[in-house]
Amino acid sequence: MKQIDLHVHSTISDGTLTPTELAIYAKEKGLSAIALTDHDTIDGIAECQQKGEELGLEVIPGIEFAAEYQNREIHILGYFIDPKNVFLKNKLKSILARRHARNLQMLTQCESLGFIFNEEDKLLLSDPYVVATRAHFANAFFHKGYVETRLEAFEKYLNRGKPCYVSRKRFTPEECIATIHAAGGLAVLAHPLLYHFENEQFEVLLSTLKADGLDGLETLYCTHEHTDVLSLLECCLKYKLLPTGGSDFHGENKPGLDLGTGYGKLAIPYDILESLKHKHS
């Protein structure tokens, strides 16, 4: 059975493999297709697709947006987007500007608490043209020896409510879905169980997003157990959403999580991609 991975990140956002290295690694892993879904950027797609063509690997152009929903951050994946779409490009410029403003505040906040970063880290974290995420801050904490793991950096300093966290203005889910659709893509709710909604809240979320035009639900995911998958498949049937799957691979930034297989139990069949293609056509 052909295997795929529809949730993958590169160095263009917060992964540790370049788009070219991702394509090579995916081929080595025996995958038939991947979707490059970097956070708020499409800059790695062309490179990854070019290498994919050389290797016989299918690379789906994708993206991952963060949205604000009831004071929580949820993520919307976009598949089959057109990287040349002007509306999409303008939205991404706006998001990058918001990220930059937030990162400058976070850098000031970290330094006010006594954390010292080298000039290379400062340039990266404050570069207005780079999609620097909290993962980049976690790496800086880790390499400076302030924490023993990147996860510790999030838990102690970078998660919402922690001393170095600074919020940023995000689009609504409706805006994210509309942007993906405007760029010719399909919109999917990423890692739905990570938001820890109660059952009734989750039903309201899916109903709301479906009304906004949501196309799919990430059903197969690195942390989902068999019972989770069955429950989410029922949601897909109820709300007429397509099931999708991905590992959320970030390379060394998520130790122990591998491309295609997640933490060892993940397997995403090519049939899922065929269903997405059928809806997209």
PDB file of C-alpha atoms in Angstrom:
ATOM      1  CA  MET A   1       0.000   0.000   0.000  1.00  0.00           C
ATOM      2  CA  LYS A   2       1.336   3.423  -0.973  1.00  0.00           C
ATOM      3  CA  GLN A   3       1.923   5.705   2.022  1.00  0.00           C
ATOM      4  CA  ILE A   4       1.788   9.507   2.272  1.00  0.00           C
ATOM      5  CA  ASP A   5       2.254  12.337   4.781  1.00  0.00           C
ATOM      6  CA  LEU A   6       0.130  15.468   4.412  1.00  0.00           C
ATOM      7  CA  HIS A   7       1.508  17.551   7.292  1.00  0.00           C
ATOM      8  CA  VAL A   8       5.197  18.369   6.952  1.00  0.00           C
ATOM      9  CA  HIS A   9       7.375  21.380   7.853  1.00  0.00           C
ATOM     10  CA  SER A  10      10.709  22.589   6.492  1.00  0.00           C
ATOM     11  CA  THR A  11      13.350  25.135   7.464  1.00  0.00           C
ATOM     12  CA  ILE A  12      11.277  27.756   5.660  1.00  0.00           C
ATOM     13  CA  SER A  13       9.154  27.821   8.822  1.00  0.00           C
ATOM     14  CA  ASP A  14      10.080  25.775  11.904  1.00  0.00           C
ATOM     15  CA  GLY A  15      11.382  22.449  10.593  1.00  0.00           C
ATOM     16  CA  THR A  16      15.034  21.416  10.484  1.00  0.00           C
ATOM     17  CA  LEU A  17      15.194  19.909   6.968  1.00  0.00           C
ATOM     18  CA  THR A  18      15.270  22.101   3.886  1.00  0.00           C
ATOM     19  CA  PRO A  19      12.528  21.590   1.276  1.00  0.00           C
ATOM     20  CA  THR A  20      15.030  19.664  -0.853  1.00  0.00           C
ATOM     21  CA  GLU A  21      16.143  17.516   2.075  1.00  0.00           C
ATOM     22  CA  LEU A  22      12.501  16.789   2.916  1.00  0.00           C
ATOM     23  CA  ALA A  23      11.821  15.461  -0.569  1.00  0.00           C
ATOM     24  CA  ILE A  24      14.934  13.285  -0.433  1.00  0.00           C
ATOM     25  CA  TYR A  25      14.067  11.961   3.028  1.00  0.00           C
ATOM     26  CA  ALA A  26      10.458  11.252   2.030  1.00  0.00           C
ATOM     27  CA  LYS A  27      11.681   9.216  -0.929  1.00  0.00           C
ATOM     28  CA  GLU A  28      14.118   7.340   1.322  1.00  0.00           C
ATOM     29  CA  LYS A  29      11.222   6.570   3.674  1.00  0.00           C
ATOM     30  CA  GLY A  30       9.288   5.053   0.799  1.00  0.00           C
ATOM     31  CA  LEU A  31       6.523   7.658   0.737  1.00  0.00           C
ATOM     32  CA  SER A  32       4.620   8.286  -2.474  1.00  0.00           C
ATOM     33  CA  ALA A  33       3.518  11.827  -1.629  1.00  0.00           C
ATOM     34  CA  ILE A  34       3.922  14.581   0.941  1.00  0.00           C
ATOM     35  CA  ALA A  35       2.299  17.961   1.469  1.00  0.00           C
ATOM     36  CA  LEU A  36       4.614  20.795   2.469  1.00  0.00           C
ATOM     37  CA  THR A  37       2.551  22.784   4.982  1.00  0.00           C
ATOM     38  CA  ASP A  38       4.900  25.377   6.431  1.00  0.00           C
ATOM     39  CA  HIS A  39       3.456  27.952   8.815  1.00  0.00           C
ATOM     40  CA  ASP A  40       2.204  31.082   7.047  1.00  0.00           C
ATOM     41  CA  THR A  41       4.561  30.716   4.078  1.00  0.00           C
ATOM     42  CA  ILE A  42       4.656  29.164   0.626  1.00  0.00           C
ATOM     43  CA  ASP A  43       8.307  29.958  -0.058  1.00  0.00           C
ATOM     44  CA  GLY A  44       9.526  26.356   0.099  1.00  0.00           C
ATOM     45  CA  ILE A  45       6.970  24.794  -2.217  1.00  0.00           C
ATOM     46  CA  ALA A  46       8.712  25.317  -5.569  1.00  0.00           C
ATOM     47  CA  GLU A  47      12.012  23.906  -4.292  1.00  0.00           C
ATOM     48  CA  CYS A  48      10.357  20.867  -2.737  1.00  0.00           C
ATOM     49  CA  GLN A  49       8.266  20.184  -5.834  1.00  0.00           C
ATOM     50  CA  GLN A  50      11.283  20.479  -8.107  1.00  0.00           C
ATOM     51  CA  LYS A  51      13.218  17.898  -6.102  1.00  0.00           C
ATOM     52  CA  GLY A  52      10.109  15.758  -5.863  1.00  0.00           C
ATOM     53  CA  GLU A  53       9.784  15.685  -9.648  1.00  0.00           C
ATOM     54  CA  GLU A  54      13.402  14.562  -9.954  1.00  0.00           C
ATOM     55  CA  LEU A  55      12.816  11.735  -7.472  1.00  0.00           C
ATOM     56  CA  GLY A  56       9.333  10.649  -8.521  1.00  0.00           C
ATOM     57  CA  LEU A  57       7.782  11.998  -5.314  1.00  0.00           C
ATOM     58  CA  GLU A  58       4.464  13.836  -5.424  1.00  0.00           C
ATOM     59  CA  VAL A  59       4.577  17.129  -3.502  1.00  0.00           C
ATOM     60  CA  ILE A  60       1.252  18.788  -2.714  1.00  0.00           C
ATOM     61  CA  PRO A  61       1.456  22.583  -2.284  1.00  0.00           C
ATOM     62  CA  GLY A  62       0.159  23.406   1.173  1.00  0.00           C
ATOM     63  CA  ILE A  63       0.228  25.788   4.105  1.00  0.00           C
ATOM     64  CA  GLU A  64      -0.733  25.918   7.799  1.00  0.00           C
ATOM     65  CA  PHE A  65      -2.540  28.946   9.197  1.00  0.00           C
ATOM     66  CA  ALA A  66      -3.105  29.834  12.850  1.00  0.00           C
ATOM     67  CA  ALA A  67      -6.559  31.222  13.677  1.00  0.00           C
ATOM     68  CA  GLU A  68      -8.165  32.685  16.778  1.00  0.00           C
ATOM     69  CA  TYR A  69     -11.266  30.872  17.993  1.00  0.00           C
ATOM     70  CA  GLN A  70     -12.872  31.600  21.369  1.00  0.00           C
ATOM     71  CA  ASN A  71      -9.557  32.725  22.878  1.00  0.00           C
ATOM     72  CA  ARG A  72      -7.803  29.599  21.602  1.00  0.00           C
ATOM     73  CA  GLU A  73      -5.409  29.091  18.746  1.00  0.00           C
ATOM     74  CA  ILE A  74      -6.512  26.540  16.166  1.00  0.00           C
ATOM     75  CA  HIS A  75      -4.722  25.599  12.956  1.00  0.00           C
ATOM     76  CA  ILE A  76      -6.141  25.320   9.461  1.00  0.00           C
ATOM     77  CA  LEU A  77      -4.254  23.414   6.759  1.00  0.00           C
ATOM     78  CA  GLY A  78      -4.569  24.328   3.097  1.00  0.00           C
ATOM     79  CA  TYR A  79      -3.991  21.817   0.280  1.00  0.00           C
ATOM     80  CA  PHE A  80      -3.599  22.318  -3.484  1.00  0.00           C
ATOM     81  CA  ILE A  81      -3.156  26.062  -3.061  1.00  0.00           C
ATOM     82  CA  ASP A  82      -1.798  28.173  -5.909  1.00  0.00           C
ATOM     83  CA  PRO A  83       1.455  29.756  -4.657  1.00  0.00           C
ATOM     84  CA  LYS A  84       1.112  32.484  -7.294  1.00  0.00           C
ATOM     85  CA  ASN A  85      -2.301  33.644  -6.081  1.00  0.00           C
ATOM     86  CA  VAL A  86      -2.148  37.398  -5.400  1.00  0.00           C
ATOM     87  CA  PHE A  87      -4.809  37.370  -2.670  1.00  0.00           C
ATOM     88  CA  LEU A  88      -2.903  34.668  -0.800  1.00  0.00           C
ATOM     89  CA  LYS A  89       0.395  36.509  -1.151  1.00  0.00           C
ATOM     90  CA  ASN A  90      -1.101  39.711   0.253  1.00  0.00           C
ATOM     91  CA  LYS A  91      -2.555  37.845   3.230  1.00  0.00           C
ATOM     92  CA  LEU A  92       0.827  36.251   3.920  1.00  0.00           C
ATOM     93  CA  LYS A  93       2.521  39.652   3.903  1.00  0.00           C
ATOM     94  CA  SER A  94       0.070  40.818   6.550  1.00  0.00           C
ATOM     95  CA  ILE A  95       0.673  37.720   8.678  1.00  0.00           C
ATOM     96  CA  LEU A  96       4.452  38.095   8.387  1.00  0.00           C
ATOM     97  CA  ALA A  97       4.224  41.694   9.593  1.00  0.00           C
ATOM     98  CA  ARG A  98       2.195  40.591  12.623  1.00  0.00           C
ATOM     99  CA  ARG A  99       4.674  37.823  13.388  1.00  0.00           C
ATOM    100  CA  HIS A 100       7.559  40.265  13.174  1.00  0.00           C
ATOM    101  CA  ALA A 101       5.918  42.682  15.621  1.00  0.00           C
ATOM    102  CA  ARG A 102       5.222  39.824  18.041  1.00  0.00           C
ATOM    103  CA  ASN A 103       8.759  38.446  17.781  1.00  0.00           C
ATOM    104  CA  LEU A 104      10.311  41.819  18.599  1.00  0.00           C
ATOM    105  CA  GLN A 105       8.141  41.992  21.727  1.00  0.00           C
ATOM    106  CA  MET A 106       9.069  38.441  22.703  1.00  0.00           C
ATOM    107  CA  LEU A 107      12.759  39.161  22.229  1.00  0.00           C
ATOM    108  CA  THR A 108      12.498  42.229  24.469  1.00  0.00           C
ATOM    109  CA  GLN A 109      10.506  40.224  27.011  1.00  0.00           C
ATOM    110  CA  CYS A 110      13.123  37.438  27.091  1.00  0.00           C
ATOM    111  CA  GLU A 111      15.996  39.884  27.516  1.00  0.00           C
ATOM    112  CA  SER A 112      14.174  41.754  30.281  1.00  0.00           C
ATOM    113  CA  LEU A 113      14.050  38.472  32.184  1.00  0.00           C
ATOM    114  CA  GLY A 114      17.815  38.051  31.902  1.00  0.00           C
ATOM    115  CA  PHE A 115      18.072  35.716  28.912  1.00  0.00           C
ATOM    116  CA  ILE A 116      20.957  36.608  26.610  1.00  0.00           C
ATOM    117  CA  PHE A 117      21.011  35.583  22.948  1.00  0.00           C
ATOM    118  CA  ASN A 118      23.923  35.854  20.513  1.00  0.00           C
ATOM    119  CA  GLU A 119      23.754  38.173  17.524  1.00  0.00           C
ATOM    120  CA  GLU A 120      22.938  35.344  15.112  1.00  0.00           C
ATOM    121  CA  ASP A 121      19.891  34.377  17.164  1.00  0.00           C
ATOM    122  CA  LYS A 122      18.795  38.005  17.468  1.00  0.00           C
ATOM    123  CA  LEU A 123      19.035  38.542  13.709  1.00  0.00           C
ATOM    124  CA  LEU A 124      16.951  35.451  13.020  1.00  0.00           C
ATOM    125  CA  LEU A 125      14.306  36.203  15.629  1.00  0.00           C
ATOM    126  CA  SER A 126      13.950  39.818  14.529  1.00  0.00           C
ATOM    127  CA  ASP A 127      14.224  39.370  10.741  1.00  0.00           C
ATOM    128  CA  PRO A 128      11.067  40.881   9.179  1.00  0.00           C
ATOM    129  CA  TYR A 129      11.366  38.570   6.141  1.00  0.00           C
ATOM    130  CA  VAL A 130      11.718  35.268   8.025  1.00  0.00           C
ATOM    131  CA  VAL A 131       8.836  33.222   9.426  1.00  0.00           C
ATOM    132  CA  ALA A 132      10.329  32.925  12.910  1.00  0.00           C
ATOM    133  CA  THR A 133       8.078  30.970  15.269  1.00  0.00           C
ATOM    134  CA  ARG A 134       8.169  30.134  18.954  1.00  0.00           C
ATOM    135  CA  ALA A 135      10.105  27.019  17.926  1.00  0.00           C
ATOM    136  CA  HIS A 136      12.974  29.309  16.929  1.00  0.00           C
ATOM    137  CA  PHE A 137      12.894  30.855  20.395  1.00  0.00           C
ATOM    138  CA  ALA A 138      12.852  27.352  21.898  1.00  0.00           C
ATOM    139  CA  ASN A 139      15.942  26.457  19.866  1.00  0.00           C
ATOM    140  CA  ALA A 140      17.718  29.565  21.123  1.00  0.00           C
ATOM    141  CA  PHE A 141      16.864  28.666  24.731  1.00  0.00           C
ATOM    142  CA  PHE A 142      18.060  25.109  24.154  1.00  0.00           C
ATOM    143  CA  HIS A 143      21.356  25.979  22.461  1.00  0.00           C
ATOM    144  CA  LYS A 144      22.177  28.557  25.123  1.00  0.00           C
ATOM    145  CA  GLY A 145      21.642  25.925  27.822  1.00  0.00           C
ATOM    146  CA  TYR A 146      18.730  27.692  29.499  1.00  0.00           C
ATOM    147  CA  VAL A 147      16.653  24.501  29.166  1.00  0.00           C
ATOM    148  CA  GLU A 148      17.462  20.831  28.743  1.00  0.00           C
ATOM    149  CA  THR A 149      14.889  20.256  26.000  1.00  0.00           C
ATOM    150  CA  ARG A 150      12.931  22.383  23.550  1.00  0.00           C
ATOM    151  CA  LEU A 151       9.726  21.137  25.150  1.00  0.00           C
ATOM    152  CA  GLU A 152      10.896  22.545  28.470  1.00  0.00           C
ATOM    153  CA  ALA A 153      11.319  25.951  26.820  1.00  0.00           C
ATOM    154  CA  PHE A 154       7.668  25.909  25.795  1.00  0.00           C
ATOM    155  CA  GLU A 155       6.398  24.614  29.120  1.00  0.00           C
ATOM    156  CA  LYS A 156       8.358  27.118  31.215  1.00  0.00           C
ATOM    157  CA  TYR A 157       8.581  30.214  29.034  1.00  0.00           C
ATOM    158  CA  LEU A 158       6.888  30.158  25.617  1.00  0.00           C
ATOM    159  CA  ASN A 159       3.393  28.724  25.965  1.00  0.00           C
ATOM    160  CA  ARG A 160       0.366  30.943  26.446  1.00  0.00           C
ATOM    161  CA  GLY A 161       0.424  32.403  29.975  1.00  0.00           C
ATOM    162  CA  LYS A 162       4.163  31.849  30.440  1.00  0.00           C
ATOM    163  CA  PRO A 163       6.602  34.753  31.067  1.00  0.00           C
ATOM    164  CA  CYS A 164       8.017  35.043  27.531  1.00  0.00           C
ATOM    165  CA  TYR A 165       4.769  34.528  25.663  1.00  0.00           C
ATOM    166  CA  VAL A 166       3.382  37.386  23.604  1.00  0.00           C
ATOM    167  CA  SER A 167       0.157  36.953  21.664  1.00  0.00           C
ATOM    168  CA  ARG A 168      -0.276  38.138  18.109  1.00  0.00           C
ATOM    169  CA  LYS A 169      -3.389  39.180  16.247  1.00  0.00           C
ATOM    170  CA  ARG A 170      -4.591  36.254  14.185  1.00  0.00           C
ATOM    171  CA  PHE A 171      -7.152  35.843  11.452  1.00  0.00           C
ATOM    172  CA  THR A 172     -10.472  34.203  12.188  1.00  0.00           C
ATOM    173  CA  PRO A 173     -11.010  30.619  10.989  1.00  0.00           C
ATOM    174  CA  GLU A 174     -13.422  32.017   8.415  1.00  0.00           C
ATOM    175  CA  GLU A 175     -10.683  34.282   7.014  1.00  0.00           C
ATOM    176  CA  CYS A 176      -8.209  31.405   6.855  1.00  0.00           C
ATOM    177  CA  ILE A 177     -10.662  29.138   5.057  1.00  0.00           C
ATOM    178  CA  ALA A 178     -11.663  31.922   2.653  1.00  0.00           C
ATOM    179  CA  THR A 179      -7.998  32.632   1.870  1.00  0.00           C
ATOM    180  CA  ILE A 180      -7.317  28.964   1.127  1.00  0.00           C
ATOM    181  CA  HIS A 181     -10.378  28.751  -1.104  1.00  0.00           C
ATOM    182  CA  ALA A 182      -9.428  31.972  -2.901  1.00  0.00           C
ATOM    183  CA  ALA A 183      -6.075  30.347  -3.688  1.00  0.00           C
ATOM    184  CA  GLY A 184      -7.866  27.329  -5.156  1.00  0.00           C
ATOM    185  CA  GLY A 185      -7.265  25.033  -2.197  1.00  0.00           C
ATOM    186  CA  LEU A 186      -9.051  22.803   0.278  1.00  0.00           C
ATOM    187  CA  ALA A 187      -9.211  23.739   3.978  1.00  0.00           C
ATOM    188  CA  VAL A 188      -8.678  21.162   6.734  1.00  0.00           C
ATOM    189  CA  LEU A 189      -8.730  21.455  10.534  1.00  0.00           C
ATOM    190  CA  ALA A 190      -5.320  20.340  11.805  1.00  0.00           C
ATOM    191  CA  HIS A 191      -4.695  18.080  14.842  1.00  0.00           C
ATOM    192  CA  PRO A 192      -8.230  18.581  16.230  1.00  0.00           C
ATOM    193  CA  LEU A 193      -7.636  16.853  19.569  1.00  0.00           C
ATOM    194  CA  LEU A 194      -4.761  19.117  20.587  1.00  0.00           C
ATOM    195  CA  TYR A 195      -7.199  21.909  21.421  1.00  0.00           C
ATOM    196  CA  HIS A 196      -8.791  19.877  24.245  1.00  0.00           C
ATOM    197  CA  PHE A 197     -12.368  20.907  23.553  1.00  0.00           C
ATOM    198  CA  GLU A 198     -15.140  19.167  25.439  1.00  0.00           C
ATOM    199  CA  ASN A 199     -17.417  17.070  23.222  1.00  0.00           C
ATOM    200  CA  GLU A 200     -20.137  19.720  22.949  1.00  0.00           C
ATOM    201  CA  GLN A 201     -17.593  22.474  22.281  1.00  0.00           C
ATOM    202  CA  PHE A 202     -15.961  20.358  19.578  1.00  0.00           C
ATOM    203  CA  GLU A 203     -19.320  19.780  17.898  1.00  0.00           C
ATOM    204  CA  VAL A 204     -19.932  23.542  17.872  1.00  0.00           C
ATOM    205  CA  LEU A 205     -16.461  24.115  16.430  1.00  0.00           C
ATOM    206  CA  LEU A 206     -16.997  21.640  13.587  1.00  0.00           C
ATOM    207  CA  SER A 207     -20.471  22.981  12.864  1.00  0.00           C
ATOM    208  CA  THR A 208     -19.125  26.542  12.737  1.00  0.00           C
ATOM    209  CA  LEU A 209     -16.147  25.670  10.549  1.00  0.00           C
ATOM    210  CA  LYS A 210     -18.308  23.607   8.210  1.00  0.00           C
ATOM    211  CA  ALA A 211     -20.567  26.623   7.755  1.00  0.00           C
ATOM    212  CA  ASP A 212     -17.435  28.643   6.974  1.00  0.00           C
ATOM    213  CA  GLY A 213     -16.542  26.154   4.228  1.00  0.00           C
ATOM    214  CA  LEU A 214     -14.231  23.643   5.933  1.00  0.00           C
ATOM    215  CA  ASP A 215     -13.460  20.700   3.648  1.00  0.00           C
ATOM    216  CA  GLY A 216     -11.705  18.178   5.876  1.00  0.00           C
ATOM    217  CA  LEU A 217     -10.533  16.986   9.272  1.00  0.00           C
ATOM    218  CA  GLU A 218      -7.055  15.697  10.129  1.00  0.00           C
ATOM    219  CA  THR A 219      -8.123  12.284  11.374  1.00  0.00           C
ATOM    220  CA  LEU A 220      -4.853  10.337  11.245  1.00  0.00           C
ATOM    221  CA  TYR A 221      -2.239  12.141  13.352  1.00  0.00           C
ATOM    222  CA  CYS A 222       0.908  11.242  15.265  1.00  0.00           C
ATOM    223  CA  THR A 223      -0.750  11.325  18.712  1.00  0.00           C
ATOM    224  CA  HIS A 224      -4.135   9.840  17.791  1.00  0.00           C
ATOM    225  CA  GLU A 225      -5.051   6.444  19.202  1.00  0.00           C
ATOM    226  CA  HIS A 226      -7.285   4.000  17.320  1.00  0.00           C
ATOM    227  CA  THR A 227     -10.343   5.114  19.284  1.00  0.00           C
ATOM    228  CA  ASP A 228      -9.567   8.750  18.459  1.00  0.00           C
ATOM    229  CA  VAL A 229      -9.453   7.946  14.763  1.00  0.00           C
ATOM    230  CA  LEU A 230     -12.793   6.121  14.888  1.00  0.00           C
ATOM    231  CA  SER A 231     -14.412   9.043  16.726  1.00  0.00           C
ATOM    232  CA  LEU A 232     -13.056  11.567  14.241  1.00  0.00           C
ATOM    233  CA  LEU A 233     -14.190   9.453  11.303  1.00  0.00           C
ATOM    234  CA  GLU A 234     -17.703   9.609  12.741  1.00  0.00           C
ATOM    235  CA  CYS A 235     -17.358  13.403  12.820  1.00  0.00           C
ATOM    236  CA  CYS A 236     -16.297  13.353   9.177  1.00  0.00           C
ATOM    237  CA  LEU A 237     -19.433  11.435   8.269  1.00  0.00           C
ATOM    238  CA  LYS A 238     -21.673  13.668  10.354  1.00  0.00           C
ATOM    239  CA  TYR A 239     -20.337  16.941   8.956  1.00  0.00           C
ATOM    240  CA  LYS A 240     -19.472  15.653   5.457  1.00  0.00           C
ATOM    241  CA  LEU A 241     -15.771  16.329   5.858  1.00  0.00           C
ATOM    242  CA  LEU A 242     -12.908  14.496   4.177  1.00  0.00           C
ATOM    243  CA  PRO A 243     -10.513  12.641   6.521  1.00  0.00           C
ATOM    244  CA  THR A 244      -6.852  13.525   6.078  1.00  0.00           C
ATOM    245  CA  GLY A 245      -3.639  12.531   7.810  1.00  0.00           C
ATOM    246  CA  GLY A 246      -0.182  13.806   8.641  1.00  0.00           C
ATOM    247  CA  SER A 247       2.685  13.378  11.061  1.00  0.00           C
ATOM    248  CA  ASP A 248       3.351  17.100  11.710  1.00  0.00           C
ATOM    249  CA  PHE A 249       7.008  16.366  11.031  1.00  0.00           C
ATOM    250  CA  HIS A 250       9.462  19.082  12.128  1.00  0.00           C
ATOM    251  CA  GLY A 251      12.739  17.154  12.098  1.00  0.00           C
ATOM    252  CA  GLU A 252      14.912  17.665  15.179  1.00  0.00           C
ATOM    253  CA  ASN A 253      12.465  20.227  16.550  1.00  0.00           C
ATOM    254  CA  LYS A 254      10.147  17.340  17.456  1.00  0.00           C
ATOM    255  CA  PRO A 255      12.481  14.548  18.629  1.00  0.00           C
ATOM    256  CA  GLY A 256      11.204  11.024  18.152  1.00  0.00           C
ATOM    257  CA  LEU A 257       8.577  12.039  15.603  1.00  0.00           C
ATOM    258  CA  ASP A 258       9.427  10.700  12.152  1.00  0.00           C
ATOM    259  CA  LEU A 259       8.198  11.511   8.684  1.00  0.00           C
ATOM    260  CA  GLY A 260       5.298   9.306   7.623  1.00  0.00           C
ATOM    261  CA  THR A 261       5.202   7.166  10.769  1.00  0.00           C
ATOM    262  CA  GLY A 262       4.971   9.787  13.522  1.00  0.00           C
ATOM    263  CA  TYR A 263       5.885   8.113  16.789  1.00  0.00           C
ATOM    264  CA  GLY A 264       5.916   4.709  15.111  1.00  0.00           C
ATOM    265  CA  LYS A 265       2.256   3.768  14.677  1.00  0.00           C
ATOM    266  CA  LEU A 266       1.131   6.189  11.984  1.00  0.00           C
ATOM    267  CA  ALA A 267       0.321   4.965   8.466  1.00  0.00           C
ATOM    268  CA  ILE A 268      -1.551   7.167   6.008  1.00  0.00           C
ATOM    269  CA  PRO A 269      -2.830   5.451   2.853  1.00  0.00           C
ATOM    270  CA  TYR A 270      -2.698   7.084  -0.571  1.00  0.00           C
ATOM    271  CA  ASP A 271      -6.489   6.638  -0.815  1.00  0.00           C
ATOM    272  CA  ILE A 272      -6.840   9.708   1.411  1.00  0.00           C
ATOM    273  CA  LEU A 273      -5.014  11.858  -1.118  1.00  0.00           C
ATOM    274  CA  GLU A 274      -7.091  10.449  -3.957  1.00  0.00           C
ATOM    275  CA  SER A 275     -10.274  11.510  -2.145  1.00  0.00           C
ATOM    276  CA  LEU A 276      -8.895  15.014  -1.694  1.00  0.00           C
ATOM    277  CA  LYS A 277      -7.965  15.171  -5.369  1.00  0.00           C
ATOM    278  CA  HIS A 278     -11.471  14.075  -6.356  1.00  0.00           C
ATOM    279  CA  LYS A 279     -13.054  16.878  -4.318  1.00  0.00           C
ATOM    280  CA  HIS A 280     -10.508  19.389  -5.597  1.00  0.00           C
ATOM    281  CA  SER A 281     -11.039  18.537  -9.270  1.00  0.00           C
TER     282      SER A 281
END
